Coordinates of N, CA and C in Angstrom, one line a residue:
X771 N -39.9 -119.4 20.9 CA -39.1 -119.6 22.0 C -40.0 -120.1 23.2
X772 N -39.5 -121.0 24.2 CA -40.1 -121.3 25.3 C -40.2 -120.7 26.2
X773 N -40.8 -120.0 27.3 CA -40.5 -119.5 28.5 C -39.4 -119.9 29.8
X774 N -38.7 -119.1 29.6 CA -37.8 -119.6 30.5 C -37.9 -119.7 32.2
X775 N -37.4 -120.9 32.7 CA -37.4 -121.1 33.9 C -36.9 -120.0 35.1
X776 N -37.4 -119.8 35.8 CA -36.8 -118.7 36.9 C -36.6 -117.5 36.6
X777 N -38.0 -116.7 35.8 CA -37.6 -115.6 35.6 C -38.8 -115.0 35.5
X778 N -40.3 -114.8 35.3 CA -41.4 -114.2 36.0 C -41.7 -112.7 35.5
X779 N -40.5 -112.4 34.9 CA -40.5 -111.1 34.5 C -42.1 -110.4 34.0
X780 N -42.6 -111.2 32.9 CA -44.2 -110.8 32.4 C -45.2 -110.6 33.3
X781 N -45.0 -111.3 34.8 CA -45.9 -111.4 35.6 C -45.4 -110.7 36.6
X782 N -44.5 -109.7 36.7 CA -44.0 -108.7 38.0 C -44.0 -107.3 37.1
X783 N -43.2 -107.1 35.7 CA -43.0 -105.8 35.2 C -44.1 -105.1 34.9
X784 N -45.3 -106.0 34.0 CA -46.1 -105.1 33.3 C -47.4 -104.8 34.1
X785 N -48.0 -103.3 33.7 CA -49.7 -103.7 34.7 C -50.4 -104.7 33.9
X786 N -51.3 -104.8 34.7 CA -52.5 -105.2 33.9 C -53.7 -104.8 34.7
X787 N -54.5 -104.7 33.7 CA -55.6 -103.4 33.8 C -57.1 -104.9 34.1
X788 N -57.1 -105.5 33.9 CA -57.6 -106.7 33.9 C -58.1 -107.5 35.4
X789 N -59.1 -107.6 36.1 CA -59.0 -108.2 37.2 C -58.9 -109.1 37.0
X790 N -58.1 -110.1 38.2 CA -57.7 -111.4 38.7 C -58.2 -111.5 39.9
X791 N -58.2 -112.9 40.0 CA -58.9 -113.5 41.3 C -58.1 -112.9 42.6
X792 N -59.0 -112.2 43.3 CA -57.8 -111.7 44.8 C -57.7 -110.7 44.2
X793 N -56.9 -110.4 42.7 CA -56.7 -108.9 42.6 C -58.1 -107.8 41.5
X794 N -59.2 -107.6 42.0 CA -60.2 -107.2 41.4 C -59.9 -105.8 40.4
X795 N -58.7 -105.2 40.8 CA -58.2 -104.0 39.8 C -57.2 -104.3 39.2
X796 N -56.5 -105.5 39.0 CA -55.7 -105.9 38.1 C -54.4 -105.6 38.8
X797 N -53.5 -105.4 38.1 CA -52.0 -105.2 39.4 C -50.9 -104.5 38.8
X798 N -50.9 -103.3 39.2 CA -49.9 -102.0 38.8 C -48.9 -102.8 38.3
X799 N -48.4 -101.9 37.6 CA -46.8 -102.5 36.8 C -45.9 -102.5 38.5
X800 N -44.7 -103.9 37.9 CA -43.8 -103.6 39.3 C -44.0 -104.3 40.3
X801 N -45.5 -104.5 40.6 CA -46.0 -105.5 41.8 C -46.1 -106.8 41.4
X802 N -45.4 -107.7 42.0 CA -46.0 -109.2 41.4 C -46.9 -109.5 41.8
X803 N -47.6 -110.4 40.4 CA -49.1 -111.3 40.8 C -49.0 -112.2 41.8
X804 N -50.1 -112.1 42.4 CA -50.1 -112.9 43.5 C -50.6 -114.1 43.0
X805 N -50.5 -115.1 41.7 CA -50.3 -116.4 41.3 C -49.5 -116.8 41.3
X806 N -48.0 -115.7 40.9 CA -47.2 -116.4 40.7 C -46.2 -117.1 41.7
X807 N -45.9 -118.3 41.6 CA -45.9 -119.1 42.5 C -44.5 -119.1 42.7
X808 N -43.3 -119.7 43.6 CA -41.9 -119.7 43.9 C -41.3 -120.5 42.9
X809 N -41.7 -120.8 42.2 CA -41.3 -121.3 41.2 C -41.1 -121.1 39.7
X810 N -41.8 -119.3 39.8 CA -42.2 -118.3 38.8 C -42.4 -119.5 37.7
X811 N -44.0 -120.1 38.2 CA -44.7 -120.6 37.4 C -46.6 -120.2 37.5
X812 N -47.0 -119.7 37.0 CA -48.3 -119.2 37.3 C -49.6 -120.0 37.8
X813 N -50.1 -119.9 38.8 CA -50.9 -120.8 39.5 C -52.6 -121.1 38.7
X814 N -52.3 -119.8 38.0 CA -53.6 -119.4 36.7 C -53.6 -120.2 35.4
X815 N -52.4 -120.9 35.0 CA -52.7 -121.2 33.6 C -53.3 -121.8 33.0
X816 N -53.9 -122.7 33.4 CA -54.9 -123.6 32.5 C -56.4 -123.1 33.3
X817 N -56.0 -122.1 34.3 CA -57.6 -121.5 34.6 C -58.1 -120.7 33.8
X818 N -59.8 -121.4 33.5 CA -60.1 -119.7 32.6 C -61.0 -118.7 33.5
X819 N -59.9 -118.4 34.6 CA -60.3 -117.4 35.1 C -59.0 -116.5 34.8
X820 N -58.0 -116.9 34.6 CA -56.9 -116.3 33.8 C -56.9 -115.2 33.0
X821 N -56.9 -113.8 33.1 CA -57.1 -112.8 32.2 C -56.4 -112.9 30.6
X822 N -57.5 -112.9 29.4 CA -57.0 -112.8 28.7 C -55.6 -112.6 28.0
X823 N -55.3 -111.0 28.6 CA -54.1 -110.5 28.4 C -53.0 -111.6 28.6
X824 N -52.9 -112.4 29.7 CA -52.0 -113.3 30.0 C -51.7 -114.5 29.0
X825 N -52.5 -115.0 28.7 CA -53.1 -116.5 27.9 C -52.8 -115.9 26.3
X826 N -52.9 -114.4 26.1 CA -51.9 -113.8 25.0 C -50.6 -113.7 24.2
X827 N -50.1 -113.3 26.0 CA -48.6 -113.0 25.8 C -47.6 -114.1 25.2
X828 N -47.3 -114.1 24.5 CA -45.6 -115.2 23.9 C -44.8 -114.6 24.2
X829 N -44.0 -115.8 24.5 CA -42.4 -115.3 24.8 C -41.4 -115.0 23.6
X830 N -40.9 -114.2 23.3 CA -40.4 -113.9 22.3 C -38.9 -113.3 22.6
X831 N -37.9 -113.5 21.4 CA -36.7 -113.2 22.0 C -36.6 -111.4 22.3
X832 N -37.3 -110.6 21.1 CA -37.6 -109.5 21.2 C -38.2 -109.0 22.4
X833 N -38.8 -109.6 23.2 CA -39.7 -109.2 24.5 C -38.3 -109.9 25.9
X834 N -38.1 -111.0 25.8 CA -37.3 -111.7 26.8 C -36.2 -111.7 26.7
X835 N -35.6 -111.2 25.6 CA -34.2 -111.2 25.6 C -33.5 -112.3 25.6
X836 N -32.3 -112.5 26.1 CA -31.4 -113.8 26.0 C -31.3 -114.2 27.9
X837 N -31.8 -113.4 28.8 CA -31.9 -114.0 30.0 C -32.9 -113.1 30.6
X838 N -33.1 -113.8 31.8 CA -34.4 -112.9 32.7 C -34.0 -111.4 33.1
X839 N -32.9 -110.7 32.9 CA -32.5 -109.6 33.5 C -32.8 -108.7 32.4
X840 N -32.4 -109.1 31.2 CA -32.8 -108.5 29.6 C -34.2 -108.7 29.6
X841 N -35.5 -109.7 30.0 CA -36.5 -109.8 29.8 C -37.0 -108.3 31.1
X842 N -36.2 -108.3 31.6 CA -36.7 -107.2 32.5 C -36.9 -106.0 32.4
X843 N -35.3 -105.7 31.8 CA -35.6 -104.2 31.5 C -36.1 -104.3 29.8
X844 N -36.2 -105.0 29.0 CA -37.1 -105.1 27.7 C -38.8 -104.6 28.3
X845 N -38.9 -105.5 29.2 CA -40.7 -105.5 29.9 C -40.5 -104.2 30.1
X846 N -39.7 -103.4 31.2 CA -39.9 -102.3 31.9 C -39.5 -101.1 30.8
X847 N -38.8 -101.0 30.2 CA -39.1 -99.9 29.3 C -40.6 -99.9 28.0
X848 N -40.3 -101.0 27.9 CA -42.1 -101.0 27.2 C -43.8 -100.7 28.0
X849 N -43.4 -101.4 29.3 CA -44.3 -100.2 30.6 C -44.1 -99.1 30.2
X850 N -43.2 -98.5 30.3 CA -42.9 -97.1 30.2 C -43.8 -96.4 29.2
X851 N -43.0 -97.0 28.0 CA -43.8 -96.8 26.7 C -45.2 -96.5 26.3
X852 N -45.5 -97.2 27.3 CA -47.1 -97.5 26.9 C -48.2 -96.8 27.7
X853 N -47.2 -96.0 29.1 CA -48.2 -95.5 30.1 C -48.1 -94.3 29.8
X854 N -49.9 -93.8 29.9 CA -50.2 -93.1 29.6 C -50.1 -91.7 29.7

C-alpha cells in the first residue's frame, strides 16, 4: 500500500526514542514531529539524517487501516502496547 495523503498519523502517534534534528531526545508518543510539514509530508525523507526507525516503517493496511482515523487508533493502541 502507498501512504496516504493527509494523514501523518506514523509521525504524531508513535515515540521515537531516536534523535532528530531540533529534536535531540527523539519525540514522545502524541507530539508531532517537527518535520512534518502541512502537508503531512516529511521534510526528512530523502535526508540521511532521518532516523532509521522512520526510513523503516511501511505502510501497511494492518498498521493504517482503510483511513487516517483507523491509522490512528491502530498506531495508538500499539504505543500502548509497546510502552513499557
Amino acid at each position: 500500500m502507498n501512504c496516504r495523503s493527509d494523514c501523518g498519523a506514523c509521525c504524531i502517534v508513535p515515540s521515537i526514542s531516536s534523535p532528530l534534528p531540533g529534536m535531540p531526545n527523539g519525540k514522545p508518543a502524541g507530539q508531532r514531529c517537527l518535520h512534518l510539514l502541512s502537508d503531512y509530508r516529511c521534510a526528512l525523507f530523502n535526508d540521511p539524517r532521518r532516523p532509521t526507525v522512520c526510513g523503516q516503517f511501511r505502510a501497511e493496511d494492518t498498521v493504517c487501516g482503510a483511513n487516517a482515523e483507523q491509522a490512528f487508533e491502530i498506531l495508538t493502541l500499539l504505543e500502548i502496547s509497546t510502552q513499557g
